[in-house]
C-alpha positions as a Python dict, from the first residue, in 0.01 Angstrom:
ca = {
    (1, 'M'): (0, 0, 0),
    (2, 'S'): (145, 221, 158),
    (3, 'D'): (483, 355, -141),
    (4, 'G'): (100, 360, -348),
    (5, 'I'): (-44, 621, -127),
    (6, 'L'): (309, 821, -98),
    (7, 'S'): (349, 883, -375),
    (8, 'K'): (3, 968, -473),
    (9, 'A'): (-24, 1273, -200),
    (10, 'A'): (333, 1384, -335),
    (11, 'T'): (271, 1468, -657),
    (12, 'M'): (-107, 1688, -557),
    (13, 'E'): (-52, 2019, -701),
    (14, 'I'): (-231, 2279, -603),
    (15, 'P'): (-378, 2524, -872),
    (16, 'I'): (-366, 2891, -827),
    (17, 'S'): (-564, 3085, -1106),
    (18, 'S'): (-369, 3408, -1181),
    (19, 'N'): (-494, 3646, -994),
    (20, 'G'): (-311, 3439, -672),
    (21, 'D'): (-667, 3292, -476),
    (22, 'T'): (-663, 2888, -465),
    (23, 'S'): (-908, 2754, -648),
    (24, 'S'): (-1117, 2417, -428),
    (25, 'L'): (-951, 2131, -441),
    (26, 'P'): (-1141, 1806, -562),
    (27, 'E'): (-1200, 1452, -263),
    (28, 'D'): (-1059, 1250, -228),
    (29, 'D'): (-1252, 1044, 44),
    (30, 'G'): (-1049, 731, -68),
    (31, 'L'): (-718, 863, 85),
    (32, 'E'): (-821, 1006, 344),
    (33, 'Q'): (-949, 681, 369),
    (34, 'D'): (-592, 538, 328),
    (35, 'L'): (-392, 749, 536),
    (36, 'Q'): (-645, 702, 848),
    (37, 'Q'): (-573, 287, 793),
    (38, 'V'): (-212, 336, 784),
    (39, 'M'): (-202, 588, 1094),
    (40, 'V'): (-453, 325, 1287),
    (41, 'S'): (-274, -14, 1137),
    (42, 'G'): (-10, -12, 1452),
    (43, 'P'): (-25, -297, 1694),
    (44, 'N'): (-166, -191, 2032),
    (45, 'L'): (74, -233, 2265),
    (46, 'N'): (-183, -391, 2511),
    (47, 'E'): (-216, -677, 2346),
    (48, 'T'): (168, -754, 2149),
    (49, 'S'): (273, -1077, 2218),
    (50, 'I'): (676, -1263, 2177),
    (51, 'V'): (651, -1457, 1827),
    (52, 'S'): (961, -1727, 1878),
    (53, 'G'): (894, -1853, 1507),
    (54, 'G'): (905, -1470, 1295),
    (55, 'Y'): (582, -1308, 1142),
    (56, 'G'): (304, -1451, 1013),
    (57, 'G'): (404, -1817, 1212),
    (58, 'T'): (201, -2051, 1426),
    (59, 'A'): (63, -2059, 1782),
    (60, 'E'): (337, -2215, 1899),
    (61, 'G'): (595, -2088, 2102),
    (62, 'I'): (311, -1797, 2159),
    (63, 'I'): (464, -1667, 2500),
    (64, 'P'): (146, -1422, 2579),
    (65, 'T'): (297, -1088, 2734),
    (66, 'S'): (86, -1079, 3064),
    (67, 'T'): (252, -1320, 3172),
    (68, 'I'): (645, -1198, 3169),
    (69, 'K'): (722, -1037, 3547),
    (70, 'G'): (978, -735, 3546),
    (71, 'S'): (1016, -754, 3155),
    (72, 'G'): (1083, -379, 3144),
    (73, 'L'): (781, -377, 2910),
    (74, 'H'): (576, -24, 3012),
    (75, 'P'): (218, 92, 2928),
    (76, 'P'): (186, 345, 2649),
    (77, 'P'): (205, 698, 2708),
    (78, 'P'): (-129, 860, 2768),
    (79, 'G'): (-270, 1055, 2441),
    (80, 'P'): (-341, 1396, 2331),
    (81, 'P'): (-654, 1533, 2619),
    (82, 'P'): (-950, 1476, 2423),
    (83, 'G'): (-1017, 1805, 2179),
    (84, 'G'): (-605, 1862, 2131),
    (85, 'E'): (-643, 1816, 1780),
    (86, 'E'): (-891, 2017, 1697),
    (87, 'V'): (-631, 2239, 1816),
    (88, 'V'): (-340, 2195, 1637),
    (89, 'R'): (-564, 2148, 1300),
    (90, 'G'): (-691, 2491, 1367),
    (91, 'I'): (-315, 2625, 1425),
    (92, 'A'): (-166, 2483, 1165),
    (93, 'V'): (-480, 2579, 941),
    (94, 'E'): (-414, 2893, 1097),
    (95, 'K'): (-33, 2943, 1047),
    (96, 'F'): (-110, 2785, 652),
    (97, 'D'): (-339, 3093, 596),
    (98, 'I'): (-72, 3320, 687),
    (99, 'V'): (196, 3153, 413),
    (100, 'K'): (-69, 3206, 220),
    (101, 'K'): (-198, 3615, 276),
    (102, 'W'): (253, 3638, 251),
    (103, 'G'): (342, 3409, -90),
    (104, 'I'): (0, 3554, -222),
    (105, 'N'): (86, 3959, -103),
    (106, 'T'): (504, 3891, -223),
    (107, 'Y'): (411, 3733, -553),
    (108, 'K'): (163, 4095, -604),
    (109, 'C'): (430, 4290, -480),
    (110, 'T'): (708, 4144, -713),
    (111, 'K'): (543, 4175, -984),
    (112, 'Q'): (419, 4507, -1005),
    (113, 'L'): (794, 4581, -901),
    (114, 'L'): (932, 4405, -1173),
    (115, 'S'): (711, 4566, -1432),
    (116, 'E'): (861, 4913, -1295),
    (117, 'R'): (1195, 4821, -1296),
    (118, 'F'): (1123, 4687, -1729),
    (119, 'G'): (870, 4934, -1784),
    (120, 'R'): (573, 4803, -1832),
    (121, 'G'): (372, 4940, -1518),
    (122, 'S'): (280, 5242, -1435),
    (123, 'R'): (348, 5379, -1024),
    (124, 'T'): (209, 5653, -791),
    (125, 'V'): (438, 5882, -809),
    (126, 'D'): (502, 6246, -559),
    (127, 'L'): (730, 6478, -712),
    (128, 'E'): (753, 6641, -393),
    (129, 'L'): (876, 6360, -171),
    (130, 'E'): (1026, 6166, -465),
    (131, 'T'): (1231, 6446, -451),
    (132, 'Q'): (1358, 6540, -159),
    (133, 'I'): (1401, 6192, -79),
    (134, 'E'): (1663, 6222, -323),
    (135, 'L'): (1873, 6540, -206),
    (136, 'L'): (1794, 6328, 216),
    (137, 'R'): (1994, 6128, 23),
    (138, 'E'): (2264, 6257, -159),
    (139, 'T'): (2258, 6454, 124),
    (140, 'K'): (2335, 6098, 355),
    (141, 'R'): (2664, 6051, 104),
    (142, 'K'): (2805, 6396, 139),
    (143, 'Y'): (2781, 6402, 535),
    (144, 'E'): (2933, 6018, 564),
    (145, 'S'): (3216, 6135, 337),
    (146, 'V'): (3327, 6420, 563),
    (147, 'L'): (3225, 6217, 817),
    (148, 'H'): (3506, 5949, 696),
    (149, 'L'): (3706, 6261, 631),
    (150, 'A'): (3735, 6378, 1020),
    (151, 'R'): (3803, 6022, 1129),
    (152, 'A'): (4080, 6030, 901),
    (153, 'L'): (4174, 6364, 1091),
    (154, 'T'): (4085, 6230, 1415),
    (155, 'A'): (4362, 5943, 1346),
    (156, 'H'): (4641, 6184, 1275),
    (157, 'L'): (4593, 6442, 1513),
    (158, 'Y'): (4564, 6181, 1765),
    (159, 'S'): (4966, 6067, 1660),
    (160, 'L'): (5080, 6396, 1586),
    (161, 'V'): (5015, 6453, 1970),
    (162, 'Q'): (5148, 6133, 2062),
    (163, 'T'): (5461, 6255, 1867),
    (164, 'Q'): (5533, 6545, 2048),
    (165, 'H'): (5446, 6424, 2388),
    (166, 'A'): (5737, 6156, 2301),
    (167, 'L'): (5954, 6444, 2161),
    (168, 'G'): (5927, 6676, 2418),
    (169, 'D'): (5966, 6365, 2734),
    (170, 'A'): (6355, 6340, 2482),
    (171, 'F'): (6420, 6672, 2473),
    (172, 'A'): (6242, 6728, 2838),
    (173, 'D'): (6549, 6472, 2908),
    (174, 'L'): (6865, 6528, 2690),
    (175, 'S'): (6812, 6892, 2845),
    (176, 'Q'): (6964, 6689, 3199),
    (177, 'K'): (7203, 6469, 3027),
    (178, 'S'): (7435, 6798, 2861),
    (179, 'P'): (7477, 7107, 3000),
    (180, 'E'): (7605, 7251, 2756),
    (181, 'L'): (7309, 7204, 2594),
    (182, 'Q'): (7044, 7279, 2899),
    (183, 'E'): (6893, 7579, 2758),
    (184, 'E'): (6823, 7496, 2455),
    (185, 'F'): (6640, 7134, 2461),
    (186, 'G'): (6446, 7202, 2772),
    (187, 'Y'): (6371, 7571, 2567),
    (188, 'N'): (6214, 7263, 2248),
    (189, 'A'): (6065, 7043, 2538),
    (190, 'E'): (5901, 7352, 2681),
    (191, 'T'): (5715, 7379, 2281),
    (192, 'Q'): (5663, 7025, 2246),
    (193, 'K'): (5423, 7037, 2555),
    (194, 'L'): (5258, 7347, 2536),
    (195, 'L'): (5189, 7194, 2103),
    (196, 'C'): (5105, 6813, 2292),
    (197, 'K'): (4830, 7013, 2552),
    (198, 'N'): (4695, 7262, 2233),
    (199, 'G'): (4657, 6877, 2041),
    (200, 'E'): (4489, 6728, 2281),
    (201, 'T'): (4204, 7002, 2304),
    (202, 'L'): (4199, 7055, 1940),
    (203, 'L'): (4180, 6664, 1974),
    (204, 'G'): (3912, 6658, 2202),
    (205, 'A'): (3659, 6858, 1957),
    (206, 'V'): (3750, 6709, 1656),
    (207, 'N'): (3579, 6428, 1864),
    (208, 'F'): (3301, 6625, 1935),
    (209, 'F'): (3227, 6707, 1572),
    (210, 'V'): (3288, 6330, 1447),
    (211, 'S'): (3036, 6216, 1719),
    (212, 'S'): (2755, 6488, 1634),
    (213, 'I'): (2816, 6427, 1248),
    (214, 'N'): (2778, 5972, 1322),
    (215, 'T'): (2461, 6079, 1494),
    (216, 'L'): (2331, 6202, 1241),
    (217, 'V'): (2461, 6003, 971),
    (218, 'N'): (2361, 5606, 1176),
    (219, 'K'): (2022, 5765, 1342),
    (220, 'T'): (1883, 6080, 1241),
    (221, 'M'): (1913, 6008, 902),
    (222, 'E'): (1847, 5623, 906),
    (223, 'D'): (1608, 5696, 1081),
    (224, 'T'): (1458, 5842, 767),
    (225, 'L'): (1529, 5652, 537),
    (226, 'M'): (1329, 5377, 737),
    (227, 'T'): (1071, 5553, 693),
    (228, 'V'): (1124, 5589, 376),
    (229, 'K'): (1137, 5215, 276),
    (230, 'Q'): (811, 5231, 540),
    (231, 'Y'): (666, 5409, 297),
    (232, 'E'): (785, 5294, -20),
    (233, 'T'): (677, 4924, 73),
    (234, 'A'): (313, 5061, 112),
    (235, 'R'): (340, 5261, -196),
    (236, 'L'): (407, 4940, -404),
    (237, 'E'): (181, 4695, -205),
    (238, 'Y'): (-100, 4966, -254),
    (239, 'D'): (10, 4962, -684),
    (240, 'A'): (-36, 4606, -716),
    (241, 'Y'): (-368, 4559, -621),
    (242, 'R'): (-493, 4864, -796),
    (243, 'T'): (-267, 4694, -1146),
    (244, 'D'): (-402, 4356, -1038),
    (245, 'L'): (-785, 4513, -965),
    (246, 'E'): (-728, 4677, -1297),
    (247, 'E'): (-695, 4432, -1478),
    (248, 'L'): (-994, 4164, -1290),
    (249, 'S'): (-1232, 4469, -1416),
    (250, 'M'): (-1138, 4469, -1763),
    (251, 'G'): (-1159, 4047, -1804),
    (252, 'P'): (-1503, 3870, -1881),
    (253, 'R'): (-1802, 3886, -1590),
    (254, 'D'): (-1874, 3565, -1507),
    (255, 'A'): (-2027, 3511, -1211),
    (256, 'G'): (-1651, 3331, -1076),
    (257, 'A'): (-1531, 3696, -1180),
    (258, 'V'): (-1766, 3885, -1030),
    (259, 'S'): (-1645, 3729, -660),
    (260, 'R'): (-1318, 3781, -730),
    (261, 'L'): (-1367, 4120, -887),
    (262, 'D'): (-1520, 4211, -555),
    (263, 'A'): (-1254, 3997, -353),
    (264, 'A'): (-995, 4262, -512),
    (265, 'Q'): (-1187, 4551, -431),
    (266, 'S'): (-1179, 4502, -87),
    (267, 'Q'): (-835, 4414, -102),
    (268, 'F'): (-705, 4755, -281),
    (269, 'Q'): (-953, 4956, -14),
    (270, 'S'): (-787, 4787, 221),
    (271, 'H'): (-414, 4868, 86),
    (272, 'K'): (-479, 5286, 14),
    (273, 'D'): (-592, 5336, 293),
    (274, 'K'): (-287, 5130, 417),
    (275, 'Y'): (-36, 5392, 226),
    (276, 'E'): (-271, 5720, 323),
    (277, 'K'): (-217, 5657, 648),
    (278, 'A'): (172, 5549, 612),
    (279, 'P'): (438, 5842, 717),
    (280, 'H'): (559, 6049, 500),
    (281, 'P'): (878, 6094, 537),
    (282, 'H'): (1077, 6448, 650),
    (283, 'P'): (1403, 6549, 552),
    (284, 'P'): (1660, 6674, 915),
    (285, 'V'): (1786, 6947, 888),
    (286, 'A'): (2131, 6981, 945),
    (287, 'P'): (2229, 7086, 1306),
    (288, 'Q'): (2401, 7438, 1254),
    (289, 'S'): (2648, 7444, 1577),
    (290, 'H'): (2864, 7108, 1430),
    (291, 'R'): (3116, 7329, 1303),
    (292, 'E'): (3525, 7196, 1261),
    (293, 'P'): (3734, 7376, 1521),
}
Protein backbone atom coordinates (compact mmCIF):
# COMPACT_ATOMS: atom_id res chain seq x y z
CA MET A 1 0.00 0.00 0.00
CA SER A 2 2.84 2.41 0.85
CA ASP A 3 4.46 1.80 -2.60
CA GLY A 4 1.24 2.80 -4.34
CA ILE A 5 0.89 5.89 -2.18
CA LEU A 6 4.49 6.99 -2.83
CA SER A 7 4.18 6.46 -6.59
CA LYS A 8 0.96 8.44 -6.59
CA ALA A 9 2.54 11.31 -4.64
CA ALA A 10 5.65 11.36 -6.85
CA THR A 11 3.65 11.79 -10.08
CA MET A 12 1.64 14.80 -8.90
CA GLU A 13 2.29 18.00 -10.87
CA ILE A 14 1.77 21.60 -9.90
CA PRO A 15 0.21 23.32 -12.90
CA ILE A 16 1.61 26.77 -13.62
CA SER A 17 -0.19 29.16 -15.93
CA SER A 18 1.60 31.21 -18.59
CA ASN A 19 1.60 34.13 -16.17
CA GLY A 20 3.55 32.17 -13.56
CA ASP A 21 0.67 31.82 -11.04
CA THR A 22 -0.01 28.42 -9.56
CA SER A 23 -3.59 27.27 -9.89
CA SER A 24 -5.37 25.57 -7.03
CA LEU A 25 -4.42 21.96 -6.46
CA PRO A 26 -7.19 19.35 -6.51
CA GLU A 27 -7.98 18.16 -3.03
CA ASP A 28 -7.34 14.48 -2.41
CA ASP A 29 -8.76 13.57 1.00
CA GLY A 30 -8.06 9.92 0.41
CA LEU A 31 -4.36 10.51 -0.17
CA GLU A 32 -4.06 12.66 2.94
CA GLN A 33 -5.82 10.04 5.05
CA ASP A 34 -3.60 7.30 3.66
CA LEU A 35 -0.46 9.27 4.48
CA GLN A 36 -1.73 9.94 8.00
CA GLN A 37 -2.49 6.27 8.40
CA VAL A 38 1.05 5.35 7.35
CA MET A 39 2.51 7.82 9.85
CA VAL A 40 0.45 6.61 12.83
CA SER A 41 0.38 2.88 12.04
CA GLY A 42 3.70 2.18 13.74
CA PRO A 43 3.88 0.14 16.95
CA ASN A 44 3.66 1.66 20.39
CA LEU A 45 6.93 0.97 22.17
CA ASN A 46 5.22 1.10 25.57
CA GLU A 47 3.18 -1.99 24.64
CA THR A 48 5.79 -3.89 22.59
CA SER A 49 6.13 -7.64 23.19
CA ILE A 50 8.88 -10.05 22.16
CA VAL A 51 7.50 -12.78 19.89
CA SER A 52 9.50 -15.99 19.65
CA GLY A 53 7.49 -17.44 16.78
CA GLY A 54 7.98 -14.53 14.39
CA TYR A 55 5.61 -11.84 13.27
CA GLY A 56 1.99 -12.95 13.16
CA GLY A 57 2.60 -16.14 15.14
CA THR A 58 0.49 -17.57 17.95
CA ALA A 59 0.36 -16.18 21.45
CA GLU A 60 2.60 -18.99 22.73
CA GLY A 61 6.12 -17.90 23.57
CA ILE A 62 5.18 -14.22 24.00
CA ILE A 63 7.10 -12.56 26.80
CA PRO A 64 5.67 -9.22 27.97
CA THR A 65 8.35 -6.56 28.10
CA SER A 66 7.06 -5.41 31.49
CA THR A 67 8.53 -8.61 33.01
CA ILE A 68 12.06 -7.94 31.63
CA LYS A 69 14.34 -6.17 34.08
CA GLY A 70 17.58 -4.59 33.07
CA SER A 71 17.05 -5.40 29.40
CA GLY A 72 18.25 -1.97 28.27
CA LEU A 73 14.92 -0.84 26.88
CA HIS A 74 14.20 2.83 27.35
CA PRO A 75 11.00 4.80 26.95
CA PRO A 76 10.64 6.69 23.68
CA PRO A 77 11.86 10.29 23.60
CA PRO A 78 9.21 12.89 24.33
CA GLY A 79 7.36 14.17 21.31
CA PRO A 80 7.35 17.78 20.14
CA PRO A 81 5.62 20.27 22.41
CA PRO A 82 2.03 21.18 21.63
CA GLY A 83 1.87 23.59 18.71
CA GLY A 84 5.39 22.69 17.50
CA GLU A 85 4.13 21.02 14.34
CA GLU A 86 2.14 24.12 13.42
CA VAL A 87 5.27 26.28 13.81
CA VAL A 88 7.33 23.95 11.63
CA ARG A 89 4.57 23.83 9.04
CA GLY A 90 4.36 27.62 9.02
CA ILE A 91 8.12 27.95 8.47
CA ALA A 92 7.97 25.41 5.64
CA VAL A 93 5.11 27.27 3.95
CA GLU A 94 6.98 30.56 4.28
CA LYS A 95 10.12 29.09 2.71
CA PHE A 96 8.06 27.55 -0.09
CA ASP A 97 6.49 30.93 -0.84
CA ILE A 98 9.94 32.55 -0.99
CA VAL A 99 11.22 29.88 -3.38
CA LYS A 100 8.08 30.17 -5.51
CA LYS A 101 8.40 33.95 -5.82
CA TRP A 102 12.09 33.64 -6.63
CA GLY A 103 11.38 31.03 -9.30
CA ILE A 104 8.65 33.12 -10.95
CA ASN A 105 10.82 36.24 -10.90
CA THR A 106 13.80 34.34 -12.35
CA TYR A 107 11.63 32.86 -15.09
CA LYS A 108 10.24 36.25 -16.10
CA CYS A 109 13.66 37.94 -16.08
CA THR A 110 15.26 35.10 -18.07
CA LYS A 111 12.46 35.26 -20.62
CA GLN A 112 12.88 39.04 -20.92
CA LEU A 113 16.65 38.76 -21.25
CA LEU A 114 16.43 36.15 -24.01
CA SER A 115 13.82 38.23 -25.83
CA GLU A 116 16.14 41.23 -25.75
CA ARG A 117 19.15 39.20 -26.92
CA PHE A 118 17.26 37.74 -29.87
CA GLY A 119 15.66 41.06 -30.79
CA ARG A 120 12.06 40.01 -30.05
CA GLY A 121 11.51 42.15 -26.95
CA SER A 122 11.68 45.83 -26.07
CA ARG A 123 13.87 47.30 -23.35
CA THR A 124 13.94 50.59 -21.51
CA VAL A 125 16.99 52.59 -22.60
CA ASP A 126 18.55 55.71 -21.10
CA LEU A 127 20.81 56.81 -23.93
CA GLU A 128 22.89 59.22 -21.87
CA LEU A 129 23.39 56.72 -19.06
CA GLU A 130 24.14 53.86 -21.46
CA THR A 131 26.84 56.00 -23.10
CA GLN A 132 28.43 56.76 -19.73
CA ILE A 133 28.37 53.10 -18.71
CA GLU A 134 30.04 52.02 -21.95
CA LEU A 135 32.62 54.79 -21.54
CA LEU A 136 33.32 53.60 -18.01
CA ARG A 137 33.88 50.01 -19.17
CA GLU A 138 36.20 51.15 -21.95
CA THR A 139 38.14 53.36 -19.52
CA LYS A 140 38.47 50.46 -17.07
CA ARG A 141 39.91 48.25 -19.81
CA LYS A 142 42.52 50.92 -20.66
CA TYR A 143 43.51 51.41 -17.03
CA GLU A 144 43.81 47.63 -16.60
CA SER A 145 46.29 47.63 -19.50
CA VAL A 146 48.26 50.47 -17.88
CA LEU A 147 48.24 48.57 -14.57
CA HIS A 148 49.58 45.44 -16.25
CA LEU A 149 52.42 47.37 -17.90
CA ALA A 150 53.25 49.23 -14.69
CA ARG A 151 53.52 45.96 -12.76
CA ALA A 152 55.83 44.59 -15.45
CA LEU A 153 57.94 47.77 -15.17
CA THR A 154 58.11 47.31 -11.39
CA ALA A 155 59.39 43.76 -11.78
CA HIS A 156 62.07 44.84 -14.29
CA LEU A 157 63.18 47.78 -12.15
CA TYR A 158 63.44 45.55 -9.10
CA SER A 159 65.66 43.12 -11.01
CA LEU A 160 67.77 46.02 -12.32
CA VAL A 161 68.29 47.47 -8.83
CA GLN A 162 69.29 44.07 -7.46
CA THR A 163 71.75 43.60 -10.33
CA GLN A 164 73.28 47.06 -9.78
CA HIS A 165 73.66 46.35 -6.08
CA ALA A 166 75.40 43.03 -6.76
CA LEU A 167 77.62 44.64 -9.41
CA GLY A 168 78.66 47.43 -7.02
CA ASP A 169 79.64 44.85 -4.38
CA ALA A 170 81.64 42.94 -6.99
CA PHE A 171 83.57 46.07 -8.09
CA ALA A 172 84.26 47.01 -4.46
CA ASP A 173 85.68 43.53 -3.81
CA LEU A 174 87.88 43.72 -6.92
CA SER A 175 89.20 47.13 -5.94
CA GLN A 176 90.56 45.61 -2.72
CA LYS A 177 92.05 42.52 -4.39
CA SER A 178 93.58 44.30 -7.42
CA PRO A 179 95.85 47.14 -6.26
CA GLU A 180 96.87 48.03 -9.82
CA LEU A 181 93.20 48.71 -10.77
CA GLN A 182 91.97 49.87 -7.38
CA GLU A 183 91.05 53.36 -8.59
CA GLU A 184 89.07 52.17 -11.63
CA PHE A 185 87.21 49.45 -9.73
CA GLY A 186 86.49 51.85 -6.87
CA TYR A 187 85.05 54.42 -9.28
CA ASN A 188 82.80 51.77 -10.90
CA ALA A 189 81.68 50.56 -7.47
CA GLU A 190 80.64 54.06 -6.40
CA THR A 191 78.84 54.58 -9.71
CA GLN A 192 76.81 51.37 -9.30
CA LYS A 193 75.93 52.26 -5.70
CA LEU A 194 74.70 55.68 -6.82
CA LEU A 195 72.64 54.09 -9.62
CA CYS A 196 71.25 51.59 -7.12
CA LYS A 197 70.20 54.38 -4.74
CA ASN A 198 68.47 56.32 -7.53
CA GLY A 199 66.88 53.10 -8.77
CA GLU A 200 65.39 52.43 -5.32
CA THR A 201 63.88 55.92 -5.32
CA LEU A 202 62.42 55.34 -8.77
CA LEU A 203 61.14 51.90 -7.71
CA GLY A 204 59.33 53.43 -4.72
CA ALA A 205 57.65 56.01 -6.99
CA VAL A 206 56.55 53.32 -9.45
CA ASN A 207 55.18 51.19 -6.60
CA PHE A 208 53.09 54.14 -5.43
CA PHE A 209 51.84 54.62 -8.99
CA VAL A 210 50.89 50.94 -9.24
CA SER A 211 49.11 51.03 -5.88
CA SER A 212 47.09 54.10 -6.89
CA ILE A 213 46.07 52.65 -10.26
CA ASN A 214 45.18 49.34 -8.61
CA THR A 215 42.87 51.17 -6.15
CA LEU A 216 41.25 53.08 -8.99
CA VAL A 217 40.65 49.98 -11.15
CA ASN A 218 39.82 47.29 -8.59
CA LYS A 219 38.07 49.41 -5.97
CA THR A 220 36.61 52.66 -7.32
CA MET A 221 35.66 51.49 -10.81
CA GLU A 222 34.62 48.05 -9.57
CA ASP A 223 32.26 49.59 -7.02
CA THR A 224 30.74 51.72 -9.75
CA LEU A 225 30.29 48.67 -11.98
CA MET A 226 28.56 46.86 -9.10
CA THR A 227 26.12 49.77 -8.97
CA VAL A 228 25.68 49.37 -12.73
CA LYS A 229 24.79 45.70 -12.23
CA GLN A 230 22.21 46.58 -9.57
CA TYR A 231 20.71 49.21 -11.85
CA GLU A 232 20.64 46.77 -14.78
CA THR A 233 18.93 44.13 -12.62
CA ALA A 234 16.24 46.60 -11.57
CA ARG A 235 15.79 47.65 -15.20
CA LEU A 236 15.47 44.02 -16.36
CA GLU A 237 12.85 43.22 -13.70
CA TYR A 238 10.92 46.36 -14.60
CA ASP A 239 10.86 45.45 -18.31
CA ALA A 240 9.96 41.82 -17.52
CA TYR A 241 6.89 42.76 -15.48
CA ARG A 242 6.00 45.52 -17.94
CA THR A 243 5.98 42.99 -20.78
CA ASP A 244 3.94 40.58 -18.65
CA LEU A 245 1.37 43.29 -17.94
CA GLU A 246 1.14 44.20 -21.63
CA GLU A 247 0.53 40.57 -22.59
CA LEU A 248 -2.23 40.22 -20.01
CA SER A 249 -3.82 43.50 -21.11
CA MET A 250 -4.19 42.16 -24.65
CA GLY A 251 -5.77 38.87 -23.49
CA PRO A 252 -9.40 37.99 -22.72
CA ARG A 253 -11.14 39.72 -19.81
CA ASP A 254 -12.81 36.91 -17.89
CA ALA A 255 -13.00 36.77 -14.09
CA GLY A 256 -9.69 34.91 -13.71
CA ALA A 257 -7.92 37.18 -16.17
CA VAL A 258 -9.07 40.29 -14.34
CA SER A 259 -7.66 39.04 -11.04
CA ARG A 260 -4.35 38.13 -12.72
CA LEU A 261 -4.29 41.53 -14.40
CA ASP A 262 -4.74 43.27 -11.06
CA ALA A 263 -1.93 41.22 -9.53
CA ALA A 264 0.32 41.95 -12.51
CA GLN A 265 -0.46 45.67 -12.24
CA SER A 266 0.50 45.64 -8.57
CA GLN A 267 3.76 43.79 -9.25
CA PHE A 268 4.57 46.10 -12.16
CA GLN A 269 4.07 49.19 -9.99
CA SER A 270 6.29 47.72 -7.29
CA HIS A 271 9.14 47.03 -9.71
CA LYS A 272 8.64 50.40 -11.37
CA ASP A 273 9.18 52.13 -8.05
CA LYS A 274 12.23 49.95 -7.42
CA TYR A 275 13.64 50.85 -10.85
CA GLU A 276 13.10 54.56 -10.35
CA LYS A 277 14.76 54.44 -6.92
CA ALA A 278 17.70 52.35 -8.14
CA PRO A 279 21.04 54.17 -7.77
CA HIS A 280 22.23 55.59 -11.06
CA PRO A 281 25.95 54.96 -11.58
CA HIS A 282 28.29 57.90 -12.11
CA PRO A 283 31.63 57.15 -13.79
CA PRO A 284 34.53 57.98 -11.45
CA VAL A 285 36.99 60.67 -12.40
CA ALA A 286 40.57 59.51 -12.71
CA PRO A 287 42.86 61.20 -10.17
CA GLN A 288 45.11 63.84 -11.77
CA SER A 289 47.98 63.37 -9.31
CA HIS A 290 48.79 59.80 -10.40
CA ARG A 291 51.59 60.43 -12.84
CA GLU A 292 54.27 57.98 -13.73
CA PRO A 293 57.69 59.33 -12.75
